[in-house]
PDB file of C-alpha atoms and ligand atoms in Angstrom:
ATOM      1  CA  UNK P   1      18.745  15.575 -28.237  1.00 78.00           C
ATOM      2  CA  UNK P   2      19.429  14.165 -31.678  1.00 76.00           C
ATOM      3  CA  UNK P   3      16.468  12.336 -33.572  1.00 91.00           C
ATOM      4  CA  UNK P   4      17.617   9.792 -36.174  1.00 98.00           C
ATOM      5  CA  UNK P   5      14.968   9.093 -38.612  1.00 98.00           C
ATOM      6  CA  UNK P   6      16.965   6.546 -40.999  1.00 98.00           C
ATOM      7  CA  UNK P   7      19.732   3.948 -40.708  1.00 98.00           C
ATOM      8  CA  UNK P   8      22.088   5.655 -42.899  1.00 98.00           C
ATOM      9  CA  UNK P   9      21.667   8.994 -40.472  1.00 98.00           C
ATOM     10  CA  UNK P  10      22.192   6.475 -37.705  1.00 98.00           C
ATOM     11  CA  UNK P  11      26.028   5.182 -39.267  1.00 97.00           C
ATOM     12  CA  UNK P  12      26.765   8.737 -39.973  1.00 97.00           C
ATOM     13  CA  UNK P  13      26.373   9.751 -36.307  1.00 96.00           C
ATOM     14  CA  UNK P  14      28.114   6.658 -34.647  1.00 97.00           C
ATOM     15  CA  UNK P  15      31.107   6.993 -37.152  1.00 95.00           C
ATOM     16  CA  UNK P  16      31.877  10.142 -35.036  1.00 85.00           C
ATOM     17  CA  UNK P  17      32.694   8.253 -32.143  1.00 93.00           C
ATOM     18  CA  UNK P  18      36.103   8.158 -30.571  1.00 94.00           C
ATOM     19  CA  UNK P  19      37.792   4.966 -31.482  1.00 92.00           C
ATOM     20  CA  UNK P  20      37.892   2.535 -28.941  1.00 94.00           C
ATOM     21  CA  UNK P  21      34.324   3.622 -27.139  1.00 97.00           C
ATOM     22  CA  UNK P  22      31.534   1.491 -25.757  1.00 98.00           C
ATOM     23  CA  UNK P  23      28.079   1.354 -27.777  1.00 98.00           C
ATOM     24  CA  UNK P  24      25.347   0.456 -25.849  1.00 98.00           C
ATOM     25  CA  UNK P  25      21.626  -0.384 -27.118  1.00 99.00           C
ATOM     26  CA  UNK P  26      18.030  -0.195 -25.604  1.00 99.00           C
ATOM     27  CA  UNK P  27      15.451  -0.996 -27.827  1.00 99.00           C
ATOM     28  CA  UNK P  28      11.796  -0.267 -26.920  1.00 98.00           C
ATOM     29  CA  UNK P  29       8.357   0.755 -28.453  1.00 98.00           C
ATOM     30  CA  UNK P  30       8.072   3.768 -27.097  1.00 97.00           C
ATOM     31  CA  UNK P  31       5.486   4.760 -23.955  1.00 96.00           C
ATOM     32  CA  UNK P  32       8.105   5.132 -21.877  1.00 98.00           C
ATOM     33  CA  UNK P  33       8.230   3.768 -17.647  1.00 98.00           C
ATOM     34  CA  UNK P  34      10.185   3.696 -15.388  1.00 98.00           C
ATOM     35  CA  UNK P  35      11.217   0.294 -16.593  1.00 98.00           C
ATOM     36  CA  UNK P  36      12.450   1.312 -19.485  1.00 98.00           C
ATOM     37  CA  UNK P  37      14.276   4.730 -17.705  1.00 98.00           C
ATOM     38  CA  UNK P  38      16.485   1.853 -15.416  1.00 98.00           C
ATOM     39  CA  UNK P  39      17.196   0.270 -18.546  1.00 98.00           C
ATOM     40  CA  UNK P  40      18.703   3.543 -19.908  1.00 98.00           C
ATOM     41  CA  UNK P  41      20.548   4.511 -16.852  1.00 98.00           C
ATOM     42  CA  UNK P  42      22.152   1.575 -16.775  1.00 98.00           C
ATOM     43  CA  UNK P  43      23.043   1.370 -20.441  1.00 99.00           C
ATOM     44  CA  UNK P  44      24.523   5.245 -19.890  1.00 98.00           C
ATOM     45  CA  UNK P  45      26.414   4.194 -16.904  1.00 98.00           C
ATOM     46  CA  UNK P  46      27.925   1.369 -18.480  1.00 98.00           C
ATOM     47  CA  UNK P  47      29.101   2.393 -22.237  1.00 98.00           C
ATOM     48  CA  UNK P  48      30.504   5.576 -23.559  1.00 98.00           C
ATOM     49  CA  UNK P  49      27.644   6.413 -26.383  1.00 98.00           C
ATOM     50  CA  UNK P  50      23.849   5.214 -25.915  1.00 98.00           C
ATOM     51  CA  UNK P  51      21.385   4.920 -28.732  1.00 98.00           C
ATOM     52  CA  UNK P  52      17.679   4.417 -27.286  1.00 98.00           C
ATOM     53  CA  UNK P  53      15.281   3.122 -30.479  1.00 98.00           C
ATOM     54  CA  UNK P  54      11.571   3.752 -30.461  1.00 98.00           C
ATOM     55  CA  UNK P  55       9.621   1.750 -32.684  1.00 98.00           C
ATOM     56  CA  UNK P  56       6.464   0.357 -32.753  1.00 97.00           C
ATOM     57  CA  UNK P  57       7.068  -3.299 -34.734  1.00 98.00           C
ATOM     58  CA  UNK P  58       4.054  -3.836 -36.155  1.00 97.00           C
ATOM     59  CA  UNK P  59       5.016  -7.426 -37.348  1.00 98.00           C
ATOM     60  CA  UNK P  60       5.318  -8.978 -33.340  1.00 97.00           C
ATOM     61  CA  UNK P  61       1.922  -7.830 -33.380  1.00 95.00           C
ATOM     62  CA  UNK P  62      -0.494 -10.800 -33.584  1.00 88.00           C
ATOM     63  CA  UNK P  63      -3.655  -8.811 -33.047  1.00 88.00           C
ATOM     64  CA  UNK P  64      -4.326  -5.919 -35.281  1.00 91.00           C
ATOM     65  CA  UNK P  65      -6.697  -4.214 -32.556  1.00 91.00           C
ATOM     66  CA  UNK P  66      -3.428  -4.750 -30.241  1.00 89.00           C
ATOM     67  CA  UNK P  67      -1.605  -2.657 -32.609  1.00 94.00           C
ATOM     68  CA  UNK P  68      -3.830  -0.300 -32.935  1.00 93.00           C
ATOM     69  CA  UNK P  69      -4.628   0.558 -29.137  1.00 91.00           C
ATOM     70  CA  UNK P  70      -0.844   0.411 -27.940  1.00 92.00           C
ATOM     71  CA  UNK P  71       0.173   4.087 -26.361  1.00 91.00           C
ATOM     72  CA  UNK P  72       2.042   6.241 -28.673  1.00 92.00           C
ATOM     73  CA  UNK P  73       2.931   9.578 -26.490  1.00 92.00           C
ATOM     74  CA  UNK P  74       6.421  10.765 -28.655  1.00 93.00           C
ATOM     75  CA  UNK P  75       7.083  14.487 -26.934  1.00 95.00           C
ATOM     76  CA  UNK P  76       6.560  12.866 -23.196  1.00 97.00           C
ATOM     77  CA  UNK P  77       9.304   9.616 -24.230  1.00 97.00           C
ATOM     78  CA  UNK P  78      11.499  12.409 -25.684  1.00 97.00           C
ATOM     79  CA  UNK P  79      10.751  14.246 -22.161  1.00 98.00           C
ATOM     80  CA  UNK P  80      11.354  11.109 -20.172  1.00 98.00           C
ATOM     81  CA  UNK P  81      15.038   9.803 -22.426  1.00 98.00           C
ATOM     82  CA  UNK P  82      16.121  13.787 -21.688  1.00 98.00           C
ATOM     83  CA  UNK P  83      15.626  13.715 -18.268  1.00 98.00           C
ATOM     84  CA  UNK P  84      18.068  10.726 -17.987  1.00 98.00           C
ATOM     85  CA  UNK P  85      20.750  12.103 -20.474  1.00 98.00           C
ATOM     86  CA  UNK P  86      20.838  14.799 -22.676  1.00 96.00           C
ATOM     87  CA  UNK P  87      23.771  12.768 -24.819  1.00 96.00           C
ATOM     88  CA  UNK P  88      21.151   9.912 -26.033  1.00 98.00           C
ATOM     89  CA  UNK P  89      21.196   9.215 -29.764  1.00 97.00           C
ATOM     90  CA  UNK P  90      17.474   8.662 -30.879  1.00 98.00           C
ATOM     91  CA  UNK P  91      16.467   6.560 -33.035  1.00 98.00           C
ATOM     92  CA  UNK P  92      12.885   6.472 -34.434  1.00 98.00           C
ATOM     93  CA  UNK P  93      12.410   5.005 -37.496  1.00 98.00           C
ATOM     94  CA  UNK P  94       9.175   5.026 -39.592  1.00 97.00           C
ATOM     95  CA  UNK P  95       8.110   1.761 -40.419  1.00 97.00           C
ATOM     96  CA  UNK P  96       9.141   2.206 -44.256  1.00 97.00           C
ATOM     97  CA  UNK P  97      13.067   2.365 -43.180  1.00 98.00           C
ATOM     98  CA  UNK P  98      12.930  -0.711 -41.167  1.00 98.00           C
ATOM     99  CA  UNK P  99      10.826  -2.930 -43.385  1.00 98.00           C
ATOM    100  CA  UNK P 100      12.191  -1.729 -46.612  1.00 97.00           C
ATOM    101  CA  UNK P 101      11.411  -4.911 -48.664  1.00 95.00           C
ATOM    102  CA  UNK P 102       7.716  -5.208 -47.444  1.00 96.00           C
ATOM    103  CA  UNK P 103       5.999  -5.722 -43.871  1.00 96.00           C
ATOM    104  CA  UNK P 104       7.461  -9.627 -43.300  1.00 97.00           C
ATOM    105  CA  UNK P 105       9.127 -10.882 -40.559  1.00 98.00           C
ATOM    106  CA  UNK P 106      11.863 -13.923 -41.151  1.00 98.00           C
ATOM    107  CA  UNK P 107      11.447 -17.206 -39.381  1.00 98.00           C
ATOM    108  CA  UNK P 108      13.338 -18.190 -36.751  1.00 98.00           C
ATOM    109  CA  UNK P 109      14.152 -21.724 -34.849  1.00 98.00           C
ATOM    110  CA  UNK P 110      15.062 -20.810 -30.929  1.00 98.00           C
ATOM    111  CA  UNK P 111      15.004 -24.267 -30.364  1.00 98.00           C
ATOM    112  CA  UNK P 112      11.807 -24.733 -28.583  1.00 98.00           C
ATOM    113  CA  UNK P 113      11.583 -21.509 -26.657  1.00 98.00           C
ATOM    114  CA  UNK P 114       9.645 -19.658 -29.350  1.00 98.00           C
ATOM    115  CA  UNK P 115       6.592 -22.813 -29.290  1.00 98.00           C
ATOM    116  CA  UNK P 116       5.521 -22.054 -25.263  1.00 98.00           C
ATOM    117  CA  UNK P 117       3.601 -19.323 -23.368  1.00 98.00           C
ATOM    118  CA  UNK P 118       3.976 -16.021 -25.201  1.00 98.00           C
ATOM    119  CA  UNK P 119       4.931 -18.127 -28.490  1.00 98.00           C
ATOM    120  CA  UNK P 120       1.866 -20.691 -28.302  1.00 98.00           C
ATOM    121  CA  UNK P 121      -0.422 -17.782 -27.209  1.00 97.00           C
ATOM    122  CA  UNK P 122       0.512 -15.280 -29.834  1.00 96.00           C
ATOM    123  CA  UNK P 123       1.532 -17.052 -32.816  1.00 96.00           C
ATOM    124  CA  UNK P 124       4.203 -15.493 -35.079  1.00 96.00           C
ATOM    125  CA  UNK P 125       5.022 -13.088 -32.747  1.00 97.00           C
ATOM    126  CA  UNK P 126       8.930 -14.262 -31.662  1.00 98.00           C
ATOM    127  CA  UNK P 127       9.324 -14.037 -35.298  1.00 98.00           C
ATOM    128  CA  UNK P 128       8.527 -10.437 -35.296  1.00 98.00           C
ATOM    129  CA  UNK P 129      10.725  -9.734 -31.791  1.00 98.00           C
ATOM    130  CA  UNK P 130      13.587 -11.427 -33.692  1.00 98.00           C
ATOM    131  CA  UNK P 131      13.301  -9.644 -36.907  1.00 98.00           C
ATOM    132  CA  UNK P 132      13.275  -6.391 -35.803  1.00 98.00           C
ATOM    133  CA  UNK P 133      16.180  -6.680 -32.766  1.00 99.00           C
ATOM    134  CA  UNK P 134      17.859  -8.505 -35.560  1.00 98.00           C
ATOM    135  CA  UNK P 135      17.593  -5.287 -37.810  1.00 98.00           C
ATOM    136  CA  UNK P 136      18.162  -2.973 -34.498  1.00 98.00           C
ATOM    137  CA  UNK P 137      21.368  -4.794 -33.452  1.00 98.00           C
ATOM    138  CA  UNK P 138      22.690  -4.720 -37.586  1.00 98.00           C
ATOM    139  CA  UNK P 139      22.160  -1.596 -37.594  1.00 98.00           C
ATOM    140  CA  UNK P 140      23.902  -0.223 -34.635  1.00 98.00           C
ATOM    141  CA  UNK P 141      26.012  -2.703 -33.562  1.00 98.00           C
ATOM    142  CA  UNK P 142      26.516  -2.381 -30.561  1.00 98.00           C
ATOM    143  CA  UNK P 143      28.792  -3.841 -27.697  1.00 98.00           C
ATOM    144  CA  UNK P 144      25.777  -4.485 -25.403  1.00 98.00           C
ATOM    145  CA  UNK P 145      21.658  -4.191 -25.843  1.00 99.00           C
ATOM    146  CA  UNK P 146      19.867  -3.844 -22.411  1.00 99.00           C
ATOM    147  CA  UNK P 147      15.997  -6.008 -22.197  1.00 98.00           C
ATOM    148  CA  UNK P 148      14.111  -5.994 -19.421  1.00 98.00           C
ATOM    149  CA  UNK P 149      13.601  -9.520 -17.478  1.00 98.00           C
ATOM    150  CA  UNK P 150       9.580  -9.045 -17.305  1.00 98.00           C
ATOM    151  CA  UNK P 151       9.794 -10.362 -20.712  1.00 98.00           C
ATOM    152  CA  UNK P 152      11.574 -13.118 -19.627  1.00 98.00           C
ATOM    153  CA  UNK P 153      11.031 -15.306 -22.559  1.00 98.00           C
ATOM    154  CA  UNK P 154      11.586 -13.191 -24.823  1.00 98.00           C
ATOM    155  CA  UNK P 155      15.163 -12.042 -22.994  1.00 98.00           C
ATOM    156  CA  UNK P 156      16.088 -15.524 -23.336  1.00 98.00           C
ATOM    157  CA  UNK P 157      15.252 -15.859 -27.415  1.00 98.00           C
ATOM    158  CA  UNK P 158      17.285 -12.906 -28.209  1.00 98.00           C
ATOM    159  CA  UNK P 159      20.072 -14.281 -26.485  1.00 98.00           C
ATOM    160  CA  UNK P 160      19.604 -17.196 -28.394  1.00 98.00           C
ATOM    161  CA  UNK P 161      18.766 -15.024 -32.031  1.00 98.00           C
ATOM    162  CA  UNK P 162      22.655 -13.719 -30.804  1.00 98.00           C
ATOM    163  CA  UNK P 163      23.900 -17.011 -30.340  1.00 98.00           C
ATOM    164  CA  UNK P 164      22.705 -18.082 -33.972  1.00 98.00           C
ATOM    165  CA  UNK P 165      23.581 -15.109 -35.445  1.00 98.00           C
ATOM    166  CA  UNK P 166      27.176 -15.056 -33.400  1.00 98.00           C
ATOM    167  CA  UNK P 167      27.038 -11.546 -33.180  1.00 98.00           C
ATOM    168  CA  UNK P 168      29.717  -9.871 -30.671  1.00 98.00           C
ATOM    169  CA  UNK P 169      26.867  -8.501 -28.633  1.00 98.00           C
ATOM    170  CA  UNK P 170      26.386  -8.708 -24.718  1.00 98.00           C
ATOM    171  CA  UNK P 171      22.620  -9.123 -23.881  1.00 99.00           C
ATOM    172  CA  UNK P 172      21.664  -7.484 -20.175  1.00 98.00           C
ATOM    173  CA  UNK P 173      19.125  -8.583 -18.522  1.00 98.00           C
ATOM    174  CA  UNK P 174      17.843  -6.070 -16.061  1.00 98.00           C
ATOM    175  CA  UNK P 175      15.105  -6.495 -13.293  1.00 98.00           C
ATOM    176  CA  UNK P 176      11.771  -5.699 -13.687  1.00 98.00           C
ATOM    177  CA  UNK P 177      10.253  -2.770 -12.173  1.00 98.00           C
ATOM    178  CA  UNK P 178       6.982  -2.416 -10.067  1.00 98.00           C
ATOM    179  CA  UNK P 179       5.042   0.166  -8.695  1.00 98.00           C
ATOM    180  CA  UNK P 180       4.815  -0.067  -5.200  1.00 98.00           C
ATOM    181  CA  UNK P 181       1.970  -2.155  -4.942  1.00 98.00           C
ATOM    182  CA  UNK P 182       3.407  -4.994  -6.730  1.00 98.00           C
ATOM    183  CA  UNK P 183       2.134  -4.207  -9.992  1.00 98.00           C
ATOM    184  CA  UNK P 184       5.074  -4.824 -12.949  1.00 98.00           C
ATOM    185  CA  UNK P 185       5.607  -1.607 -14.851  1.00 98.00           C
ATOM    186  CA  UNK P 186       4.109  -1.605 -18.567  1.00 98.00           C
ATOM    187  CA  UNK P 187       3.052   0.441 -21.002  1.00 95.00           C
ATOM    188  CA  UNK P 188      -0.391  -1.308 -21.132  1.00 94.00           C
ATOM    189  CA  UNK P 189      -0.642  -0.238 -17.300  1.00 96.00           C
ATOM    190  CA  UNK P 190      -1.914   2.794 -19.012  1.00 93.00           C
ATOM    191  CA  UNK P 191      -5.025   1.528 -21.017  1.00 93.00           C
ATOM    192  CA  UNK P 192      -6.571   0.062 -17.448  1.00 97.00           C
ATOM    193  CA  UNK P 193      -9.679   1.324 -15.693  1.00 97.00           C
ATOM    194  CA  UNK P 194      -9.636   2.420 -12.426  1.00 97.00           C
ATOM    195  CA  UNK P 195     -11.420  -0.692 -11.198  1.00 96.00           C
ATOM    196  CA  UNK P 196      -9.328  -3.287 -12.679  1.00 97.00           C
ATOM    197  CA  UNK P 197      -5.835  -0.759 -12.278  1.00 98.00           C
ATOM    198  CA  UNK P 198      -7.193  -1.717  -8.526  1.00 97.00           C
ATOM    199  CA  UNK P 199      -7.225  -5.737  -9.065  1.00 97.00           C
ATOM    200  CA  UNK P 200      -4.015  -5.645 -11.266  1.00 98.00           C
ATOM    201  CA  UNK P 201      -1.693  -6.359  -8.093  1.00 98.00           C
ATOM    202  CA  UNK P 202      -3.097  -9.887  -7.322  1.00 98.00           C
ATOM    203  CA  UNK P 203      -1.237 -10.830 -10.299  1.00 98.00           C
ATOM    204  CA  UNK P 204       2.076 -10.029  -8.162  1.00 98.00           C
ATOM    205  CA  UNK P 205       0.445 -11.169  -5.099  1.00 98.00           C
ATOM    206  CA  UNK P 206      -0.413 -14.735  -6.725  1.00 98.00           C
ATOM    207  CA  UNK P 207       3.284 -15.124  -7.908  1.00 98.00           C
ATOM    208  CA  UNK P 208       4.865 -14.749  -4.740  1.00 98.00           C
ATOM    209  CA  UNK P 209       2.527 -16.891  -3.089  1.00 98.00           C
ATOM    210  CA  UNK P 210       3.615 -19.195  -5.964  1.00 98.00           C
ATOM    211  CA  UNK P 211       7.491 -18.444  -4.543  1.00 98.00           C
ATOM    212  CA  UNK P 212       6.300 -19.622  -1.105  1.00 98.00           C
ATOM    213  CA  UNK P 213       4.492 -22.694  -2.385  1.00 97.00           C
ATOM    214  CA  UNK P 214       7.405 -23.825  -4.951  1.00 96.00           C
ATOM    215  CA  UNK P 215       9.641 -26.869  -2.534  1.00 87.00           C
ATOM    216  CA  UNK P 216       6.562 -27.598  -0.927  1.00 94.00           C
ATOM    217  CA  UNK P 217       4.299 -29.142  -3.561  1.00 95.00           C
ATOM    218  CA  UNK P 218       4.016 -29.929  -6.415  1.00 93.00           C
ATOM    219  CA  UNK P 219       4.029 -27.725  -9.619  1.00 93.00           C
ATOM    220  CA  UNK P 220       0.553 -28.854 -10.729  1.00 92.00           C
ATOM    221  CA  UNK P 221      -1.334 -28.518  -7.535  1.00 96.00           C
ATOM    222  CA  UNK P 222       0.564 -24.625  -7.150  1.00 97.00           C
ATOM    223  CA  UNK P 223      -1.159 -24.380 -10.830  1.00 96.00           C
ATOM    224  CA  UNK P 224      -4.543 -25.731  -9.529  1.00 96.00           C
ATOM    225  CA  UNK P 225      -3.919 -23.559  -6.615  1.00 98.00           C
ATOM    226  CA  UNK P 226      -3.790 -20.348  -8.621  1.00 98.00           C
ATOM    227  CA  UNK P 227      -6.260 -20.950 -11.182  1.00 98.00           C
ATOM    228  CA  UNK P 228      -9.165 -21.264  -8.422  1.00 97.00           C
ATOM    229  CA  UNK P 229      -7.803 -17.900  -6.852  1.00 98.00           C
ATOM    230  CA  UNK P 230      -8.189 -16.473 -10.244  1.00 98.00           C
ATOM    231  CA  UNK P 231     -12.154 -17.547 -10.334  1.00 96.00           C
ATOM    232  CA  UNK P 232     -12.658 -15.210  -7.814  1.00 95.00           C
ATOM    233  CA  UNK P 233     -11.473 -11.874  -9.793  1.00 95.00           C
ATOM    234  CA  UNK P 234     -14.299 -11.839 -12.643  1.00 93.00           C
ATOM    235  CA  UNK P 235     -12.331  -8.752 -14.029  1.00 96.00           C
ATOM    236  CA  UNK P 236      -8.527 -10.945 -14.177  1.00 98.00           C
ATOM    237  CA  UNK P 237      -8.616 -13.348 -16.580  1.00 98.00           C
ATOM    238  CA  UNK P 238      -6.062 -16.330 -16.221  1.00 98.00           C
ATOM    239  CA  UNK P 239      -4.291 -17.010 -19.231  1.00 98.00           C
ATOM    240  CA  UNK P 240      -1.573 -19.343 -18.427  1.00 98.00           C
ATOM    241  CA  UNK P 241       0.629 -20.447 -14.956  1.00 98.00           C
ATOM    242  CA  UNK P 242       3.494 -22.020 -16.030  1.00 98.00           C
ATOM    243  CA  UNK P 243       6.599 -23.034 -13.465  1.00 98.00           C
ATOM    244  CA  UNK P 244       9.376 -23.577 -16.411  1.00 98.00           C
ATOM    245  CA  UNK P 245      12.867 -24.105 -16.426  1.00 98.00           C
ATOM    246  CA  UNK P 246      14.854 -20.254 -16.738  1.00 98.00           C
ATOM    247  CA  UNK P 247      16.739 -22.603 -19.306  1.00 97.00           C
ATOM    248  CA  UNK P 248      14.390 -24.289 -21.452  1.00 98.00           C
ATOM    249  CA  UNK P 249      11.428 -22.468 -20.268  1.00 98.00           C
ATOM    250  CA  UNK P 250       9.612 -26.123 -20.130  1.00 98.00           C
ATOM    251  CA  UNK P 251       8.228 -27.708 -17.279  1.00 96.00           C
ATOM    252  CA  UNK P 252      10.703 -30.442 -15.581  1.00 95.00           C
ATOM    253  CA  UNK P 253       9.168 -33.633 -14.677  1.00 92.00           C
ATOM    254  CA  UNK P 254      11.256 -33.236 -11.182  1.00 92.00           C
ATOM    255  CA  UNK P 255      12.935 -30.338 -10.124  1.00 93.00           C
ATOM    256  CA  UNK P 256      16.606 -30.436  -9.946  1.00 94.00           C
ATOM    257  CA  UNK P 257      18.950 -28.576  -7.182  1.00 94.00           C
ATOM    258  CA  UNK P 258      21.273 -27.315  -9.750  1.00 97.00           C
ATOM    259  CA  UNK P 259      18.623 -25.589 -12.196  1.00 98.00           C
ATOM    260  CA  UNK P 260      16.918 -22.415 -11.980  1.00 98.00           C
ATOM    261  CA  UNK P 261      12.834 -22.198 -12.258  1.00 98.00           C
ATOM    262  CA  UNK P 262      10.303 -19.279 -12.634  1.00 98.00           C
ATOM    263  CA  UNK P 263       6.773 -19.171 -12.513  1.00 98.00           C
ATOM    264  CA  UNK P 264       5.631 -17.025 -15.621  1.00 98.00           C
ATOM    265  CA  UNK P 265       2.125 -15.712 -15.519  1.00 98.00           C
ATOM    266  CA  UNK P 266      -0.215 -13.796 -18.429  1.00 98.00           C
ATOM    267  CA  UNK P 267      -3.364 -12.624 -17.457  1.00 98.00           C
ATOM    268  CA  UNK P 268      -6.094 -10.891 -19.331  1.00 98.00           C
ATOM    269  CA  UNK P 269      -7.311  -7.655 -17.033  1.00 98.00           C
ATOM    270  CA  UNK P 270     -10.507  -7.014 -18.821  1.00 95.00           C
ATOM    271  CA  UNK P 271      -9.258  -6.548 -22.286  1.00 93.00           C
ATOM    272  CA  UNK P 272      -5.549  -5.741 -21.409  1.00 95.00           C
ATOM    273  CA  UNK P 273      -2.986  -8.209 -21.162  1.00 96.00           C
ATOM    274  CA  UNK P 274      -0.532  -7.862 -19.040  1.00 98.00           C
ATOM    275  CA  UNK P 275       2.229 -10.695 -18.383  1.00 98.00           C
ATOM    276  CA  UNK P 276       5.018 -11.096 -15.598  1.00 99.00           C
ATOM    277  CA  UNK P 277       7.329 -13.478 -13.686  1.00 99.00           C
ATOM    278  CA  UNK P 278       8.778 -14.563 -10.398  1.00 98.00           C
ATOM    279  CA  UNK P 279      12.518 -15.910  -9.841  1.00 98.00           C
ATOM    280  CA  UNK P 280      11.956 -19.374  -7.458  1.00 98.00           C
ATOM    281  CA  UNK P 281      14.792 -20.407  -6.143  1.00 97.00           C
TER     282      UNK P 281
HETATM  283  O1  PAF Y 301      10.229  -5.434 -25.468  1.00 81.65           O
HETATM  284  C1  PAF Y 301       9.924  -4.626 -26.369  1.00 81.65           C
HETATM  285  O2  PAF Y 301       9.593  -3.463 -26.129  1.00 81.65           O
HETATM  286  C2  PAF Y 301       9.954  -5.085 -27.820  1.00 81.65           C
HETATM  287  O3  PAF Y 301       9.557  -6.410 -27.925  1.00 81.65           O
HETATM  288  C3  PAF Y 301      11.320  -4.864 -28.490  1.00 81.65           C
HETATM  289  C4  PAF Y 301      12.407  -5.684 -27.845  1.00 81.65           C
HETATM  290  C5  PAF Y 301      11.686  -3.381 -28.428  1.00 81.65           C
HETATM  291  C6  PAF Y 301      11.238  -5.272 -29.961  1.00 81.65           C
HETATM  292  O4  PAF Y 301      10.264  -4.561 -30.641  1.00 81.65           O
END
């Protein structure tokens, strides 16, 4: 399987495509799931040539002890991308070759979606998502880029970075994966203890109880509702419950028939955080 180190080796190897082919994109950071494997699959199955980046963007990274501590495990992601296709094209850039004119990210306006949950807990850090799909999707320009939907919010700013940009790029959502439990597959699964690896599904368990709840009161009390259930898991730490809009990602003051909600959910599991979402209706 080839491994392309720099953009220019990246052009060289997509120039020997047969006119006319589909290009397909998954960006990821590495520690490869099964998430990430469905994501691939259906990239392959869909477009003629796949390239599958792996890069850890330090500059979405608002905590540096965050940065530090996420999993790096190259030879098993190489094992993993293999095992799906032997055809992938590679491409893991050192952080030199994508940030060529010093570590900055650009600022962005998505309009509002940037400012809530992820955005107001982690400042600056849809500024570094955009940046470095931005750079990604230059650089290989593709015909579609595959994200998974448990970062919802963040599926929903790089269609709008697309938008802005009016780049001829498809964005694919794809469903989130879960281990059978409930739990949503991530590559901070790995860093959890036993214990709290244990406790992790409540977060799962509390957004479909959410689901049921959602028609039959109101979002505020279902918010209540959850952060009491919460107080009684000293190792899961609530973070934010927030029934938004797919749209806008705000709340709506009433819920209207012909708009689409989600209940969105980050939770600290001792010192990991793990995030995930629920379709309502
Ligand atoms: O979702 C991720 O893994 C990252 O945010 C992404 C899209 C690869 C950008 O670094």
């Amino acid at each position: 399987m080839p491994l392309i180190e720099t953009k220019k080796a990246l052009r060289s190897a997509l120039s020997n495509r047969a006119p006319g082919s589909l290009l397909g994109l998954v960006p990821t950071m590495g520690a490869l799931h099964d998430g990430h494997l469905a994501l691939v699959r259906k990239a392959v199955s869909e477009n003629d040539v796949v390239v599958v980046s792996i890069f850890v963007n330090p500059t979405q990274f608002n905590n540096a002890g965050d940065l530090e501590s996420y999993p790096r495990d190259h030879e098993t992601d190489l094992a993993l991308l293999n095992s799906v296709s032997e055809q992938l094209l590679v491409f893991v850039p050192p952080v030199a070759e994508m940030y060529q004119e010093g570590l900055h990210a650009k600022t962005y306006d998505f309009g509002g979606l940037e400012k809530v949950m992820e955005g107001a807990f982690r400042p600056g850090h849809f500024n570094g998502v955009g940046t470095v799909v931005e750079m990604l999707l230059r650089a290989v320009a593709p015909q579609r880029a595959y994200f998974g939907e448990k970062d919802f919010q963040q599926l929903q700013i790089i269609k709008s970075l697309v938008a802005q940009l009016e780049l001829p790029i498809t964005i694919i959502g794809c469903p989130i994966v879960r281990e059978a439990d409930g739990l949503a597959l991530s590559s901070r699964n790995k860093r959890l203890s036993e214990g709290v690896r244990k406790e992790a599904p409540f977060i799962h368990a509390t957004l479909k109880a959410v689901k049921t709840q959602f028609g039959t009161k109101n979002a505020s009390s279902i918010e209540e509702w959850v952060k009491e259930s919460f107080e009684k898991h000293p190792h899961l730490e609530l973070e934010y419950l927030t029934i938004a809009n797919e749209r806008t990602l705000l709340p709506d003051a009433k819920i209207q028939d012909d708009q689409k909600y989600r209940a969105f959910i980050a939770v600290y599991a001792d010192d990991v955080r793990l995030i995930d979402n629920i379709a309502l209706n």
